[in-house]
Amino acid sequence: MSVLVVGSLALDTIETPFGSVKDTVGGSAVYIATSASYFASPVRVVGVVGGDFPKGALDFLEERHIDLAGLETVQGGKTFRWSGRYRYDLNERDTLTTDLNVFEHFDPKVPEVYRRTRVVCLGNIDPVLQRKVLDQMEQPRVVICDTMNYWIERKSSELRDTLHLINVLVLNDSEARLLSREPNLIKAAKAIRAMGPGVVIIKKGEHGALLTTEGMVFSAPAYPMENIFDPTGAGDSFAGGFAGWLAKTDDMSEANLKRAVIYGSTLASFCVERFGIEGLKDLTYLQIQDRFRQFRELSRFDEE
Ligand code: AMP
């Protein structure tokens, strides 16, 4: 099955304790689409860039068979820019600047041929834009949505409207607490499910992720990594791997949702090993499978 991805395409400036990069290609849609493309085809993108977005990056996405017919280019406009800094605790980051640029007046238009896409993955953008995309879709099978504190704080009621229309919400632990006003994550997930999505996934950085539905709590481990260079895009790669696996398998059972969470965690683990999107380039299906299996060993134990 196909996947539609909506989100930012960005030029990111990132500082970590291990180095820094300026204006490197990033954005939620880039990470999600690249990760999903390892499982699903076609992967389609709706987004906007300025004339300054590197052609090499568009070529890379096309080489991964990502359909860019829904990507608008504003000639003379500037691409969305974000900069952030990580300290030694890589779970915490400071956003230094967010320049919306061409995103400020973005009005997403879903091309006719995209409208019947079965799996929709709404990257972290203004919930009003997420909603506009959903209004143009024809009965998707599953809608996965990401969000962040920026929108929870600024567009709370618009976000609530979007939550009524989605099936899966992916967010991190502090965002879950902020949205639900509930410190306990199990209760927070329950409160968020009452807002609309039947599945809530709470990411806990280097401590893994919690997958929750009405009848299940599944605690996915994080892959123990010695070399994390840049956590940027980990959340989006998780969402992309999750969405891609669901699209590939067309199976929304609880057992398959668990697999999708582990594939999401697998893609996130590759992402953070290098700066920007470098860690997601040139993976093989074998490498992905191999790491997926290592996840299984992480928390397997015998009763005796
Ligand atoms: P993640 O690390 O998975 O949360 O996502 C990082 C990506 O999100 C970066 O590549 C940024 O360009 C992008 N990003 C950061 N803030 C925003 C925002 N307010 N709207 C859209 N994209 C953003």
XYZ file of C-alpha atoms and ligand atoms in Angstrom:
327
model
C 0.000 0.000 0.000
C 1.000 3.567 -0.567
C 1.959 6.172 2.045
C 1.244 9.887 1.907
C 3.621 12.045 3.940
C 2.966 15.649 4.879
C 5.510 17.683 6.784
C 8.410 20.059 6.664
C 11.331 19.967 4.240
C 14.015 21.930 5.963
C 17.542 23.216 6.140
C 18.716 22.424 9.658
C 21.635 23.798 11.632
C 22.523 21.332 14.371
C 25.003 21.371 17.235
C 25.733 18.292 19.291
C 28.634 17.578 21.676
C 30.235 15.694 18.758
C 30.137 18.338 16.059
C 27.923 20.694 14.134
C 26.449 21.105 10.666
C 24.942 24.136 8.971
C 21.972 24.105 6.601
C 21.862 20.362 6.238
C 18.803 18.817 4.598
C 16.166 17.741 7.102
C 12.545 18.300 8.006
C 9.902 15.898 9.207
C 8.708 14.921 5.707
C 12.238 14.096 4.552
C 12.913 11.774 7.504
C 9.468 10.147 7.397
C 9.430 9.586 3.636
C 12.977 8.227 3.521
C 12.290 5.782 6.365
C 8.927 4.678 4.936
C 10.510 4.133 1.509
C 12.398 1.096 2.858
C 9.042 -0.711 3.186
C 6.342 0.910 1.071
C 5.871 2.102 -2.464
C 4.845 4.584 -3.631
C 5.676 7.079 -0.897
C 4.183 10.462 -1.775
C 5.081 13.844 -0.344
C 3.034 16.990 0.146
C 5.133 19.947 1.266
C 6.828 23.162 0.236
C 10.402 24.326 -0.351
C 12.040 27.526 -1.532
C 14.259 27.892 -4.588
C 17.258 27.402 -2.270
C 16.459 23.743 -1.473
C 19.345 21.670 -2.883
C 18.621 19.810 -6.095
C 20.822 16.964 -4.872
C 18.372 16.347 -2.018
C 15.428 16.152 -4.412
C 17.414 13.748 -6.573
C 18.124 11.615 -3.506
C 14.390 11.410 -2.640
C 13.527 10.529 -6.227
C 16.209 7.848 -6.314
C 14.420 6.308 -3.336
C 11.265 6.289 -5.534
C 9.595 9.006 -3.468
C 6.947 10.776 -5.514
C 7.387 14.558 -5.310
C 4.384 15.595 -7.457
C 2.838 17.149 -4.332
C 5.912 19.214 -3.500
C 5.470 22.919 -4.171
C 8.541 25.024 -4.957
C 8.311 28.745 -4.300
C 10.962 30.218 -6.594
C 12.547 33.197 -4.859
C 11.237 31.969 -1.501
C 13.357 30.582 1.332
C 13.053 27.021 2.638
C 11.930 26.434 6.258
C 14.939 26.629 8.571
C 15.382 25.195 12.036
C 18.357 25.209 14.361
C 18.862 23.295 17.572
C 21.485 22.392 20.130
C 21.925 19.188 22.100
C 23.919 18.939 25.307
C 25.429 15.792 26.790
C 21.965 14.515 27.634
C 20.899 13.892 24.071
C 17.278 13.434 25.166
C 17.058 17.187 25.733
C 17.399 19.771 23.007
C 17.100 23.523 22.796
C 15.474 24.955 19.715
C 17.511 28.037 18.852
C 15.548 29.319 15.843
C 12.508 28.359 13.796
C 12.119 30.345 10.557
C 8.915 29.271 8.863
C 9.756 31.115 5.599
C 7.757 29.484 2.748
C 5.823 27.472 5.357
C 4.185 30.622 6.661
C 1.754 30.830 3.738
C 1.659 27.136 2.876
C -1.748 25.892 1.796
C -1.356 22.141 1.196
C -2.914 20.834 -1.980
C -3.208 17.089 -2.318
C -2.879 16.105 -6.010
C -5.850 14.156 -7.384
C -3.779 10.978 -7.779
C -2.730 11.095 -4.106
C -6.236 11.272 -2.646
C -6.860 7.566 -2.320
C -3.549 6.856 -0.568
C -4.265 4.256 2.115
C -1.774 5.218 4.823
C -1.404 8.901 5.729
C 1.436 10.099 7.933
C 1.026 13.661 9.146
C 4.425 14.984 10.216
C 4.809 17.588 12.868
C 3.328 20.758 11.315
C 0.541 23.171 12.211
C -2.534 21.052 13.109
C -4.646 23.311 10.886
C -2.553 22.225 7.889
C -2.745 18.583 8.996
C -6.528 18.910 9.027
C -6.580 20.567 5.584
C -4.756 17.570 4.166
C -7.163 15.091 5.757
C -10.139 17.034 4.368
C -8.829 16.289 0.859
C -8.324 12.557 1.400
C -10.796 9.820 0.442
C -11.202 7.383 3.317
C -7.635 6.463 4.216
C -7.217 3.144 5.979
C -5.005 4.578 8.713
C -3.917 8.095 9.693
C -0.772 8.467 11.804
C -0.012 11.862 13.276
C 2.977 13.435 15.014
C 2.943 16.663 16.972
C 5.121 18.645 19.378
C 4.975 21.016 22.351
C 5.121 24.030 19.983
C 1.627 23.155 18.664
C 0.234 21.760 21.933
C 0.946 25.125 23.545
C -0.015 27.415 20.673
C -2.842 25.605 18.858
C -4.444 23.424 21.460
C -8.049 23.558 20.232
C -7.025 23.125 16.550
C -4.941 20.118 17.585
C -7.965 18.647 19.398
C -9.957 18.937 16.146
C -7.262 17.052 14.244
C -7.045 14.354 16.935
C -10.682 13.414 16.300
C -9.754 12.447 12.725
C -6.698 10.265 13.263
C -6.027 6.663 14.303
C -2.508 6.796 15.729
C -0.818 9.641 17.623
C 2.951 9.529 18.070
C 4.477 11.923 20.592
C 7.221 12.016 23.183
C 6.798 11.659 26.931
C 6.963 15.353 27.845
C 4.499 16.183 25.059
C 2.125 13.459 26.271
C 2.214 14.920 29.792
C 1.667 18.422 28.434
C -1.283 17.414 26.237
C -3.038 15.281 28.860
C -2.005 17.248 31.991
C -1.304 13.874 33.524
C 2.148 12.928 34.871
C 1.685 9.149 34.684
C 2.279 7.975 31.111
C -0.232 5.125 31.174
C -2.938 7.507 32.366
C -1.708 10.149 29.908
C -2.065 7.699 27.008
C -5.577 6.805 28.167
C -6.555 10.474 28.396
C -5.171 11.111 24.884
C -7.017 8.096 23.453
C -10.200 9.654 24.830
C -9.427 12.653 22.556
C -9.716 10.495 19.402
C -6.836 8.226 18.375
C -7.350 4.547 19.254
C -3.580 4.009 19.324
C -1.183 6.275 21.229
C 2.572 5.769 21.031
C 4.717 7.575 23.573
C 8.413 7.823 22.690
C 10.862 7.963 25.573
C 14.094 8.837 23.763
C 16.877 6.441 24.696
C 14.430 4.525 26.920
C 12.253 3.116 24.148
C 8.575 3.583 23.403
C 5.162 2.673 24.819
C 2.508 1.433 22.427
C -0.976 1.655 23.923
C -4.462 0.734 22.781
C -7.571 0.218 24.872
C -6.650 -3.384 25.519
C -2.845 -3.375 25.429
C 0.328 -1.748 26.701
C 3.495 -2.815 24.883
C 6.841 -1.543 26.083
C 9.398 -1.508 23.271
C 13.045 -1.345 24.282
C 15.454 1.150 22.795
C 18.426 -0.178 20.888
C 21.474 0.239 23.155
C 23.793 2.469 21.165
C 27.307 3.582 21.941
C 27.532 6.041 19.093
C 24.695 8.520 18.925
C 25.873 11.478 16.891
C 22.707 13.411 16.208
C 19.204 12.644 17.546
C 17.546 14.991 15.014
C 14.929 13.147 13.025
C 14.739 10.137 15.354
C 11.041 10.743 16.050
C 10.230 11.213 12.374
C 12.226 8.157 11.320
C 10.285 6.206 13.929
C 6.981 7.425 12.466
C 8.172 6.694 8.910
C 9.295 3.152 9.708
C 6.040 2.522 11.603
C 3.879 3.870 8.764
C 5.903 2.088 6.086
C 5.577 -1.272 7.810
C 1.790 -0.884 8.221
C 1.517 0.045 4.540
C 3.600 -2.939 3.482
C 1.595 -5.419 5.540
C -1.934 -3.928 5.571
C -2.454 -5.502 8.980
C -3.633 -3.411 11.933
C -3.683 -6.277 14.450
C -2.062 -5.692 17.834
C 0.711 -8.177 16.996
C 1.535 -6.267 13.818
C 1.371 -2.867 15.544
C 4.093 -4.190 17.868
C 6.228 -5.171 14.866
C 5.652 -1.742 13.341
C 6.894 -0.089 16.557
C 10.076 -2.177 16.427
C 10.628 -1.323 12.734
C 10.104 2.341 13.656
C 12.669 2.010 16.453
C 15.037 0.275 14.022
C 14.926 3.149 11.519
C 15.349 5.676 14.348
C 18.435 3.836 15.567
C 20.058 4.058 12.112
C 19.119 7.735 11.868
C 20.929 8.830 15.033
C 24.209 7.111 14.119
C 25.160 9.898 11.691
C 24.411 13.598 11.211
C 21.185 14.684 9.485
C 19.754 12.150 7.049
C 23.128 10.475 6.381
C 22.299 7.511 8.621
C 19.199 6.730 6.560
C 20.970 6.619 3.223
C 21.908 3.340 1.568
C 20.491 0.942 4.143
C 19.819 -2.558 2.935
C 16.769 -4.603 3.805
C 19.136 -7.149 5.338
C 20.645 -4.563 7.701
C 17.150 -3.509 8.765
C 16.061 -7.114 9.323
C 19.203 -7.872 11.270
C 18.685 -4.984 13.685
C 14.959 -5.771 13.982
C 15.928 -9.252 15.192
C 18.447 -7.817 17.657
C 15.589 -5.885 19.249
C 13.856 -9.174 19.957
C 16.858 -10.478 21.849
C 17.069 -7.339 24.000
C 14.245 -8.214 26.327
C 13.824 -11.930 25.795
C 14.373 -14.047 28.871
C 13.568 -17.575 29.996
C 11.359 -18.372 32.920
C 13.891 -20.842 34.298
P 12.533 15.211 15.282
O 13.966 15.257 15.757
O 12.129 13.859 14.780
O 11.576 15.771 16.271
O 12.418 16.163 13.997
C 13.409 17.059 13.607
C 12.990 17.796 12.343
O 11.797 18.556 12.609
C 14.051 18.774 11.902
O 14.607 18.309 10.689
C 13.321 20.107 11.764
O 13.562 20.711 10.518
C 11.855 19.783 11.905
N 11.114 20.781 12.713
C 11.501 21.354 13.882
N 10.550 22.225 14.334
C 9.535 22.202 13.425
C 8.266 22.891 13.305
N 7.851 23.787 14.221
N 7.482 22.608 12.232
C 7.895 21.691 11.308
N 9.069 21.029 11.352
C 9.894 21.265 12.390
